[in-house]
């Protein structure tokens, strides 16, 4: 036996295996294969084919699960639909008792779940034991509280219905808890599809549901590969899809659900920056790297895989990091002294090796820990690559393995530019002893979660989710609960009749956007309204206009026929007005108050314009203008009062939920109430700091072009509001496809709504569409409210530690 002194010097470890006999016995009881869990019972369908489940540390098959088919998904959805009325009809307190019982049972079985998770997934037992299982229990405890409070905290909100949930293989039990807990708390029923590589903890969880007496059909588990997931996404009786996985699959889901009315949340890939400034605690930052990229073998969507280090300390930091790499132990996940376990599957291991090889071919230098790897299983030594250019494959593609890149920077501005040089926006980690600098960088980085002098900290009380191609929606906290509830303000008055368009009325005189021809009888028209781009009136790129009819059906004017290039110019103008999002809420409020004041001064003029164009009565025109003025005041008042939150999470941390604007938003307005609908959509967006490109009412665009003069006299900065008139759905498609547009609102037809959602899949922008349903813009419930403000914001959670 070696002497203690020599062990302290060598830091060698002896084996410390975790017993797994209880898990092996459970697996043996199911050696013929696991069935689906549907309607409160496990069953193997008569037509079942099976998928082998292997232990990634040994390659040994440890279980077989059914390969789910569309018919199996049908049965599970039917069970969930049948269970929904009774489950959603329970009091919140009653549902809270079930969630509390689930949390308690997970705690009582934590060793079983931890061992099963490590055998199924390959992660070290100390991670599944100390992180995954306690956090899963925490989510059910936390959401038991939300279930108890749902009626008072979300008044009028209702459950959505049946939720289809698809989870990945990197955190099988924890991702299950993130999705099932809020769904049940809100009163929804669930069909869960776990990853084909790692289904076992989901099946063990189903046993917990049965043990605590959860009503049949409330939770259903269908195992299988991507075909089962696709069937769940496409199912017509599913009301919401929640997906965690790759951006590529997320994009397909966005396209598949377009126009279906399904609520959708996507938590997708990441390429998160890990920024180290010269004044950082370098030893602490090195340990942060260990916890960030070598945690769970780097199979973490928010892993800090791009290390950015300030030049002044780059050499010292790199030396420390390489030395720390050499102390990491790779091996059997059930060994309690192991740092890095097994990669989940040989296919993933091959992908890691391929990407690293490609990076080396592009000039990166590989530094890999010289640790012995087990002979069996899918293992990969921790790796660091230097000399990586910002545009290289390794800096842009998600590797999803224990591989980090290191790049240097000189100034904070350069650090932000490098950090944001990615299509993703899930997380970031910032290391500096200067709290002013750290918070400034946190506000500048485009990411949904930012950790200061820490990394990979999670809690059920704080939302988690990304920006840009990392998806949309949040899981955890108040934001996560909202994803599983309907908003009372969305209860609109049913399906709208197909809207009449200006283009349908004048197809004989209008040129197609691609082949323009001279237009109409100029002597009857007194003037042609121009577009409004970058604070200036601009002629349309096409050089053509279209006829706008008045209430008598006769021409009342001409409006510019905008095209793709006009949208491009408007988006560029909006992008240049980025300082609008940085000014204080008070300053934005003053501008919006001024807009209301100037609109009020021209009230009679707008009333006359509405009557001449739309044919409404004098009283109706007066109400529309007066409501528009009042609505501008309301959003001006909200500009400096729509605050974020400080979440109750872990001790020693202030967790700030900061409201941030999207940036450039596209807005397509309905035909009805051309002034009020325009104001009701534009004002909340700019009140929250966004810049907008607006397509106004196609049939009555002259009301919006008149509004330009109000903007000009109200100190609205150039580029904050841009107006492009023309064929709404053509222009809306261009906005939805534009990569620099971060969010898109569309209020029009059902077919237009589907088009916008599908077109948005390119950069996975956030969309809000009406599905063709009419909205009462005069109503303070449907035409105004916090829903509009919430839809104009994204939430960034910043974790700020304190103490020594």
CSV table of C-alpha atoms in Angstrom, one decimal, residues 26-210:
chain,number,residue,atom,x,y,z
A,26,UNK,CA,-34.3,-3.8,-12.0
A,27,UNK,CA,-32.9,-4.3,-15.5
A,28,UNK,CA,-33.1,-8.1,-15.1
A,29,UNK,CA,-36.8,-7.8,-14.3
A,30,UNK,CA,-37.2,-6.3,-17.7
A,31,UNK,CA,-34.8,-8.4,-19.7
A,32,UNK,CA,-37.5,-9.2,-22.3
A,33,UNK,CA,-37.8,-5.5,-23.1
A,34,UNK,CA,-39.5,-2.3,-21.8
A,35,UNK,CA,-42.8,-1.4,-23.2
A,36,UNK,CA,-44.3,2.1,-23.6
A,37,UNK,CA,-46.0,3.7,-20.6
A,38,UNK,CA,-49.4,4.6,-21.9
A,39,UNK,CA,-52.6,5.3,-19.9
A,40,UNK,CA,-51.0,4.4,-16.6
A,41,UNK,CA,-49.6,1.0,-17.7
A,42,UNK,CA,-46.6,-0.5,-19.3
A,43,UNK,CA,-47.3,-2.5,-22.5
A,44,UNK,CA,-45.4,-4.0,-25.3
A,45,UNK,CA,-47.5,-3.6,-28.5
A,46,UNK,CA,-48.1,-6.7,-30.6
A,47,UNK,CA,-46.3,-5.2,-33.6
A,48,UNK,CA,-43.3,-4.1,-31.5
A,49,UNK,CA,-39.8,-3.9,-32.8
A,50,UNK,CA,-37.0,-3.2,-30.3
A,51,UNK,CA,-34.0,-0.9,-30.0
A,52,UNK,CA,-30.9,-2.0,-28.0
A,53,UNK,CA,-29.8,0.3,-25.2
A,54,UNK,CA,-26.1,0.0,-24.5
A,55,UNK,CA,-23.9,1.2,-21.6
A,56,UNK,CA,-21.5,3.6,-23.3
A,57,UNK,CA,-18.7,2.7,-20.9
A,58,UNK,CA,-18.7,-0.9,-21.9
A,59,UNK,CA,-20.7,-1.1,-25.1
A,60,UNK,CA,-22.7,-3.9,-23.5
A,61,UNK,CA,-26.4,-4.0,-24.2
A,62,UNK,CA,-28.2,-3.5,-20.9
A,63,UNK,CA,-31.9,-3.2,-22.0
A,64,UNK,CA,-34.2,-3.2,-25.0
A,65,UNK,CA,-37.0,-0.7,-25.6
A,66,UNK,CA,-39.8,-0.5,-28.1
A,67,UNK,CA,-39.3,1.4,-31.3
A,68,UNK,CA,-42.3,3.7,-31.2
A,69,UNK,CA,-44.5,4.0,-34.3
A,70,UNK,CA,-47.1,6.5,-35.3
A,71,UNK,CA,-49.8,4.1,-34.0
A,72,UNK,CA,-48.1,4.0,-30.6
A,73,UNK,CA,-48.0,7.8,-30.5
A,74,UNK,CA,-51.7,7.9,-31.4
A,75,UNK,CA,-52.5,5.7,-28.5
A,76,UNK,CA,-50.4,7.8,-26.1
A,77,UNK,CA,-51.9,11.1,-27.3
A,78,UNK,CA,-55.5,9.6,-27.1
A,79,UNK,CA,-54.8,8.7,-23.4
A,80,UNK,CA,-53.4,12.1,-22.7
A,81,UNK,CA,-56.4,13.8,-24.3
A,82,UNK,CA,-58.9,11.6,-22.4
A,83,UNK,CA,-57.1,12.5,-19.1
A,84,UNK,CA,-56.9,16.2,-19.8
A,85,UNK,CA,-60.4,17.4,-18.7
A,86,UNK,CA,-60.2,15.8,-15.2
A,87,UNK,CA,-56.5,16.7,-14.6
A,88,UNK,CA,-56.9,20.4,-15.7
A,89,UNK,CA,-60.1,20.5,-13.7
A,90,UNK,CA,-58.4,19.7,-10.5
A,91,UNK,CA,-57.6,22.5,-8.1
A,92,UNK,CA,-54.0,23.8,-8.2
A,93,UNK,CA,-53.6,22.5,-4.6
A,94,UNK,CA,-54.6,19.0,-5.7
A,95,UNK,CA,-52.1,19.0,-8.5
A,96,UNK,CA,-49.4,20.4,-6.2
A,97,UNK,CA,-49.8,17.3,-3.9
A,98,UNK,CA,-49.0,15.0,-6.8
A,99,UNK,CA,-45.9,17.0,-7.8
A,100,UNK,CA,-44.8,17.1,-4.2
A,101,UNK,CA,-45.2,13.3,-4.0
A,102,UNK,CA,-43.1,12.9,-7.2
A,103,UNK,CA,-40.3,15.1,-5.8
A,104,UNK,CA,-40.3,13.1,-2.5
A,105,UNK,CA,-40.1,9.8,-4.3
A,106,UNK,CA,-37.3,10.9,-6.6
A,107,UNK,CA,-35.4,11.9,-3.4
A,108,UNK,CA,-36.0,8.6,-1.8
A,109,UNK,CA,-34.7,6.8,-4.9
A,110,UNK,CA,-31.9,9.2,-5.7
A,111,UNK,CA,-29.1,6.6,-5.6
A,112,UNK,CA,-31.1,4.3,-7.9
A,113,UNK,CA,-31.7,7.1,-10.4
A,114,UNK,CA,-28.1,8.3,-10.2
A,115,UNK,CA,-26.6,4.9,-10.9
A,116,UNK,CA,-29.1,4.2,-13.7
A,117,UNK,CA,-28.4,7.6,-15.3
A,118,UNK,CA,-24.6,6.9,-15.3
A,119,UNK,CA,-25.0,3.5,-16.7
A,120,UNK,CA,-27.4,4.7,-19.4
A,121,UNK,CA,-25.7,8.0,-20.3
A,122,UNK,CA,-22.0,7.5,-19.4
A,123,UNK,CA,-21.7,10.6,-17.1
A,124,UNK,CA,-19.7,10.3,-13.9
A,125,UNK,CA,-21.7,9.1,-10.9
A,126,UNK,CA,-20.7,12.2,-8.9
A,127,UNK,CA,-22.4,14.4,-11.5
A,128,UNK,CA,-25.6,12.4,-11.7
A,129,UNK,CA,-25.6,12.0,-7.9
A,130,UNK,CA,-24.8,15.6,-6.9
A,131,UNK,CA,-26.3,17.5,-9.8
A,132,UNK,CA,-28.8,15.8,-12.1
A,133,UNK,CA,-31.0,13.9,-9.5
A,134,UNK,CA,-31.1,16.7,-6.9
A,135,UNK,CA,-32.0,19.2,-9.6
A,136,UNK,CA,-34.7,17.0,-11.0
A,137,UNK,CA,-36.3,16.7,-7.5
A,138,UNK,CA,-35.9,20.5,-7.1
A,139,UNK,CA,-37.9,21.1,-10.3
A,140,UNK,CA,-40.8,19.0,-9.0
A,141,UNK,CA,-40.7,20.8,-5.6
A,142,UNK,CA,-40.6,24.2,-7.3
A,143,UNK,CA,-43.4,23.5,-9.6
A,144,UNK,CA,-45.5,22.0,-6.8
A,145,UNK,CA,-45.4,25.6,-5.6
A,146,UNK,CA,-46.5,26.9,-8.9
A,147,UNK,CA,-49.4,24.5,-9.1
A,148,UNK,CA,-50.5,25.7,-5.7
A,149,UNK,CA,-50.3,29.4,-6.8
A,150,UNK,CA,-51.3,29.1,-10.4
A,151,UNK,CA,-54.8,30.6,-10.0
A,152,UNK,CA,-53.6,33.6,-8.1
A,153,UNK,CA,-50.3,34.2,-9.9
A,154,UNK,CA,-51.7,33.7,-13.5
A,155,UNK,CA,-55.3,34.8,-13.2
A,156,UNK,CA,-57.5,33.7,-16.1
A,157,UNK,CA,-54.7,31.6,-17.7
A,158,UNK,CA,-55.7,28.0,-18.6
A,159,UNK,CA,-53.8,24.8,-19.4
A,160,UNK,CA,-53.0,24.3,-23.1
A,161,UNK,CA,-54.0,20.7,-23.4
A,162,UNK,CA,-51.8,17.8,-24.5
A,163,UNK,CA,-48.0,18.6,-24.6
A,164,UNK,CA,-45.6,16.6,-26.7
A,165,UNK,CA,-42.2,16.7,-25.2
A,166,UNK,CA,-38.9,15.5,-26.8
A,167,UNK,CA,-35.8,15.3,-24.7
A,168,UNK,CA,-32.1,14.7,-25.5
A,169,UNK,CA,-29.6,12.2,-24.3
A,170,UNK,CA,-27.2,14.5,-22.4
A,171,UNK,CA,-29.4,15.1,-19.3
A,172,UNK,CA,-32.2,12.5,-19.7
A,173,UNK,CA,-33.7,12.8,-16.2
A,174,UNK,CA,-33.1,16.5,-15.7
A,175,UNK,CA,-34.5,17.4,-19.1
A,176,UNK,CA,-37.6,15.3,-18.3
A,177,UNK,CA,-38.1,17.2,-15.0
A,178,UNK,CA,-37.6,20.6,-16.8
A,179,UNK,CA,-40.5,19.7,-19.1
A,180,UNK,CA,-42.9,17.5,-17.2
A,181,UNK,CA,-43.0,19.5,-14.0
A,182,UNK,CA,-44.3,22.8,-15.4
A,183,UNK,CA,-46.6,21.0,-17.8
A,184,UNK,CA,-48.3,19.2,-14.9
A,185,UNK,CA,-48.3,22.2,-12.6
A,186,UNK,CA,-50.2,24.2,-15.3
A,187,UNK,CA,-52.8,21.4,-15.7
A,188,UNK,CA,-51.6,19.9,-19.0
A,189,UNK,CA,-51.1,16.2,-19.8
A,190,UNK,CA,-48.0,14.9,-21.4
A,191,UNK,CA,-46.6,12.5,-24.0
A,192,UNK,CA,-42.8,12.3,-23.5
A,193,UNK,CA,-40.4,10.9,-26.1
A,194,UNK,CA,-37.0,10.3,-24.5
A,195,UNK,CA,-33.8,9.9,-26.6
A,196,UNK,CA,-33.3,6.5,-28.1
A,197,UNK,CA,-29.8,6.2,-26.6
A,198,UNK,CA,-31.0,7.1,-23.0
A,199,UNK,CA,-34.6,6.1,-22.3
A,200,UNK,CA,-34.2,4.2,-19.0
A,201,UNK,CA,-34.6,7.0,-16.4
A,202,UNK,CA,-37.7,8.1,-18.2
A,203,UNK,CA,-39.2,4.6,-17.9
A,204,UNK,CA,-38.1,4.5,-14.2
A,205,UNK,CA,-39.8,7.9,-13.7
A,206,UNK,CA,-43.0,6.4,-15.2
A,207,UNK,CA,-42.9,3.8,-12.4
A,208,UNK,CA,-42.7,6.7,-9.9
A,209,UNK,CA,-45.8,8.3,-11.5
A,210,UNK,CA,-47.7,5.0,-11.1
